[in-house]
CSV table of C-alpha atoms in Angstrom, one decimal:
chain,number,residue,atom,x,y,z
U,1496,UNK,CA,-0.1,0.1,0.0
U,1497,UNK,CA,1.4,3.7,-0.8
U,1498,UNK,CA,0.1,6.6,0.9
U,1499,UNK,CA,0.6,10.0,-0.5
U,1500,UNK,CA,0.2,12.9,2.0
U,1501,UNK,CA,-1.2,15.6,-0.3
U,1502,UNK,CA,-1.4,18.1,2.0
U,1503,UNK,CA,0.6,21.9,3.1
U,1504,UNK,CA,2.5,21.8,6.2
U,1505,UNK,CA,0.3,24.5,8.0
U,1506,UNK,CA,2.9,27.4,9.2
U,1507,UNK,CA,4.4,27.3,5.9
U,1508,UNK,CA,1.3,27.2,3.7
U,1509,UNK,CA,0.1,29.3,1.2
U,1510,UNK,CA,-2.4,31.8,2.2
U,1511,UNK,CA,-5.1,33.4,-0.2
U,1512,UNK,CA,-4.2,37.0,-0.5
U,1513,UNK,CA,-6.2,39.1,1.9
U,1514,UNK,CA,-6.8,35.8,4.6
U,1515,UNK,CA,-4.8,35.8,7.9
U,1516,UNK,CA,-1.9,33.4,8.1
U,1517,UNK,CA,-1.5,30.6,10.6
U,1518,UNK,CA,0.4,31.6,13.7
U,1519,UNK,CA,1.8,29.4,16.5
U,1520,UNK,CA,2.7,30.3,20.0
U,1521,UNK,CA,4.7,28.1,22.6
U,1522,UNK,CA,2.8,28.5,25.7
U,1523,UNK,CA,5.0,26.2,27.7
U,1524,UNK,CA,8.1,24.2,27.2
U,1525,UNK,CA,10.0,21.6,28.9
U,1526,UNK,CA,13.1,23.4,28.4
U,1527,UNK,CA,11.6,26.0,30.7
U,1528,UNK,CA,10.6,23.9,34.0
U,1529,UNK,CA,7.2,23.6,32.6
U,1530,UNK,CA,5.7,19.7,32.6
U,1531,UNK,CA,5.4,19.6,29.1
U,1532,UNK,CA,5.5,21.4,25.7
U,1533,UNK,CA,2.1,23.0,24.8
U,1534,UNK,CA,1.4,25.1,21.6
U,1535,UNK,CA,-1.4,27.5,21.0
U,1536,UNK,CA,-2.2,28.2,17.2
U,1537,UNK,CA,-4.8,30.5,15.3
U,1538,UNK,CA,-5.1,30.1,11.5
U,1539,UNK,CA,-8.1,30.9,8.8
U,1540,UNK,CA,-10.3,27.8,8.1
U,1541,UNK,CA,-9.2,28.3,4.5
U,1542,UNK,CA,-5.2,28.3,4.8
U,1543,UNK,CA,-3.2,25.7,3.2
U,1544,UNK,CA,-5.2,22.6,2.5
U,1545,UNK,CA,-8.6,23.0,3.4
U,1546,UNK,CA,-12.4,22.3,2.1
U,1547,UNK,CA,-15.1,24.7,1.8
U,1548,UNK,CA,-18.7,24.1,2.8
U,1549,UNK,CA,-21.5,25.5,1.2
U,1550,UNK,CA,-22.0,28.0,4.0
U,1551,UNK,CA,-18.7,29.8,2.5
U,1552,UNK,CA,-20.3,31.2,-0.3
U,1553,UNK,CA,-24.1,30.7,0.6
U,1554,UNK,CA,-25.4,32.1,3.9
U,1555,UNK,CA,-28.4,29.2,3.9
U,1556,UNK,CA,-25.7,26.3,2.8
U,1557,UNK,CA,-24.6,23.4,5.0
U,1558,UNK,CA,-22.1,24.2,7.5
U,1559,UNK,CA,-18.6,22.3,7.8
U,1560,UNK,CA,-20.1,20.1,10.4
U,1561,UNK,CA,-23.2,19.3,8.8
U,1562,UNK,CA,-21.5,18.4,5.4
U,1563,UNK,CA,-21.6,14.1,5.2
U,1564,UNK,CA,-18.0,12.7,5.8
U,1565,UNK,CA,-18.7,10.4,2.6
U,1566,UNK,CA,-18.1,13.6,0.4
U,1567,UNK,CA,-14.5,13.8,1.6
U,1568,UNK,CA,-13.8,9.9,1.9
U,1569,UNK,CA,-13.7,7.2,-0.8
U,1570,UNK,CA,-12.7,6.6,-4.6
U,1571,UNK,CA,-11.3,9.8,-6.2
U,1572,UNK,CA,-9.4,10.1,-9.6
U,1573,UNK,CA,-6.1,12.3,-10.3
U,1574,UNK,CA,-6.0,14.1,-13.7
U,1575,UNK,CA,-3.0,16.3,-14.8
U,1576,UNK,CA,-4.7,19.7,-16.4
U,1577,UNK,CA,-2.7,23.2,-16.6
U,1578,UNK,CA,-5.0,26.3,-17.5
U,1579,UNK,CA,-8.3,26.9,-17.7
U,1580,UNK,CA,-10.7,23.6,-17.3
U,1581,UNK,CA,-13.5,24.1,-20.1
U,1582,UNK,CA,-16.5,22.5,-20.3
U,1583,UNK,CA,-15.6,20.2,-23.0
U,1584,UNK,CA,-12.5,19.6,-20.7
U,1585,UNK,CA,-14.9,18.7,-17.8
U,1586,UNK,CA,-16.9,16.1,-19.7
U,1587,UNK,CA,-13.7,14.6,-21.0
U,1588,UNK,CA,-12.3,14.3,-17.4
U,1589,UNK,CA,-15.7,12.6,-16.2
U,1590,UNK,CA,-15.6,10.2,-19.0
U,1591,UNK,CA,-12.0,9.2,-18.5
U,1592,UNK,CA,-12.5,9.0,-14.7
U,1593,UNK,CA,-15.3,6.6,-15.0
U,1594,UNK,CA,-13.2,4.2,-17.2
U,1595,UNK,CA,-11.0,3.7,-14.2
U,1596,UNK,CA,-13.7,3.0,-11.4
U,1597,UNK,CA,-17.6,3.3,-11.3
U,1598,UNK,CA,-17.2,5.4,-8.3
U,1599,UNK,CA,-13.8,7.4,-9.0
U,1600,UNK,CA,-15.8,10.1,-11.1
U,1601,UNK,CA,-17.6,11.3,-7.8
U,1602,UNK,CA,-14.2,12.9,-6.7
U,1603,UNK,CA,-12.3,14.8,-9.3
U,1604,UNK,CA,-8.5,15.8,-7.9
U,1605,UNK,CA,-7.0,18.3,-10.6
U,1606,UNK,CA,-2.9,17.9,-10.9
U,1607,UNK,CA,-1.1,21.0,-12.0
U,1608,UNK,CA,-2.1,24.9,-12.6
U,1609,UNK,CA,-5.8,24.3,-12.9
U,1610,UNK,CA,-8.4,26.8,-12.9
U,1611,UNK,CA,-12.2,25.5,-13.0
U,1612,UNK,CA,-14.2,27.8,-15.5
U,1613,UNK,CA,-17.8,28.6,-14.7
U,1614,UNK,CA,-18.7,26.1,-17.8
U,1615,UNK,CA,-16.9,23.4,-16.2
U,1616,UNK,CA,-18.3,23.7,-12.8
U,1617,UNK,CA,-21.9,23.5,-14.5
U,1618,UNK,CA,-20.9,20.3,-16.0
U,1619,UNK,CA,-19.7,19.1,-12.3
U,1620,UNK,CA,-22.6,19.9,-10.8
U,1621,UNK,CA,-24.8,18.7,-13.1
U,1622,UNK,CA,-22.9,15.2,-12.9
U,1623,UNK,CA,-23.5,15.6,-9.2
U,1624,UNK,CA,-20.0,14.7,-8.4
U,1625,UNK,CA,-19.4,14.8,-4.2
U,1626,UNK,CA,-16.0,17.0,-4.3
U,1627,UNK,CA,-13.4,18.8,-6.6
U,1628,UNK,CA,-10.1,19.3,-5.7
U,1629,UNK,CA,-7.3,21.5,-7.2
U,1630,UNK,CA,-3.7,22.8,-6.3
U,1631,UNK,CA,-4.5,26.4,-5.9
U,1632,UNK,CA,-6.2,28.2,-2.9
U,1633,UNK,CA,-9.4,28.6,-4.9
U,1634,UNK,CA,-10.9,26.4,-7.3
U,1635,UNK,CA,-11.9,29.3,-9.9
U,1636,UNK,CA,-10.4,32.6,-10.9
U,1637,UNK,CA,-8.5,34.1,-8.0
U,1638,UNK,CA,-9.7,37.5,-9.4
U,1639,UNK,CA,-13.6,36.4,-9.4
U,1640,UNK,CA,-14.1,33.0,-7.6
U,1641,UNK,CA,-17.5,33.8,-6.6
U,1642,UNK,CA,-19.4,32.5,-9.9
U,1643,UNK,CA,-17.9,29.4,-9.6
U,1644,UNK,CA,-18.2,28.7,-6.0
U,1645,UNK,CA,-21.8,29.3,-6.1
U,1646,UNK,CA,-22.2,26.9,-9.0
U,1647,UNK,CA,-20.4,24.2,-7.4
U,1648,UNK,CA,-21.5,24.7,-3.6
U,1649,UNK,CA,-25.1,25.3,-4.7
U,1650,UNK,CA,-25.3,21.6,-5.5
U,1651,UNK,CA,-23.4,20.5,-2.7
U,1652,UNK,CA,-20.1,19.9,-4.5
U,1653,UNK,CA,-17.5,20.4,-1.4
U,1654,UNK,CA,-14.2,21.7,-2.7
U,1655,UNK,CA,-10.7,20.7,-1.6
U,1656,UNK,CA,-8.4,23.7,-2.2
U,1657,UNK,CA,-4.6,23.9,-1.7
U,1658,UNK,CA,-3.6,20.0,-2.4
U,1659,UNK,CA,-0.2,19.1,-3.3
U,1660,UNK,CA,0.0,16.5,-6.0
U,1661,UNK,CA,3.1,16.6,-7.8
U,1662,UNK,CA,4.7,13.5,-6.7
U,1663,UNK,CA,1.1,11.5,-7.5
U,1664,UNK,CA,0.4,9.9,-11.1
U,1665,UNK,CA,-2.8,10.0,-12.9
U,1666,UNK,CA,-5.4,7.8,-11.7
U,1667,UNK,CA,-7.4,6.3,-9.4
U,1668,UNK,CA,-7.0,6.2,-5.7
U,1669,UNK,CA,-8.7,6.2,-2.2
U,1670,UNK,CA,-9.1,9.6,-0.7
U,1671,UNK,CA,-9.2,10.5,2.7
U,1672,UNK,CA,-9.8,14.4,3.1
U,1673,UNK,CA,-11.9,14.8,6.4
U,1674,UNK,CA,-12.0,18.2,7.8
U,1675,UNK,CA,-11.6,19.1,11.2
U,1676,UNK,CA,-15.2,19.2,13.0
U,1677,UNK,CA,-15.3,22.9,13.2
U,1678,UNK,CA,-19.0,23.4,14.4
U,1679,UNK,CA,-21.1,26.3,12.6
U,1680,UNK,CA,-18.0,27.1,10.5
U,1681,UNK,CA,-17.6,27.9,6.5
U,1682,UNK,CA,-14.8,25.5,5.9
U,1683,UNK,CA,-12.0,23.7,7.8
U,1684,UNK,CA,-8.3,22.7,7.3
U,1685,UNK,CA,-7.5,18.9,6.6
U,1686,UNK,CA,-4.9,16.5,6.5
U,1687,UNK,CA,-5.6,15.0,2.8
U,1688,UNK,CA,-4.1,11.5,2.1
U,1689,UNK,CA,-4.2,9.4,-1.4
U,1690,UNK,CA,-4.2,5.5,-0.9
U,1691,UNK,CA,-3.2,3.2,-3.5
U,1692,UNK,CA,-3.8,-0.4,-2.7
């Protein structure tokens, strides 16, 4: 069995422009006479490798603790794509994923510098996939992410953003990207891994 860690390290992670960066503070240390080492930290729910819940862009959407873990854990498909994913690209990606496994197409992970267009988001949403992930800190255009998020999150397609796939070959994998159980939040960090049996 091969396990790929596709997560960013939190304190050195990429931060979306304008979001607060993660910070840590050692509040007790054995070296200073404390009984243990203890760290306090703060971060944005969308730092590093994280998932977006519908509530991120939809005021009445599900919050992260309300989203079924089924969406984050299960068969997935990794495919390389650089540039904008068009509607036709999205159809081809789904067709290729369906050839690998009957379930892989439900969780699509885009390897490379990929940006999902509104047309591609519509294709993925209509197909009722469970999750789409990419290596950028946002699934849509950095300068105008709202429409793509609304299209996907409106169909409860969860977004796994900020993954790292450079060492992962294309193909089918078991994905575990379970988010932290942050009650009421619009997203959450996760330790995403891919498993090849």
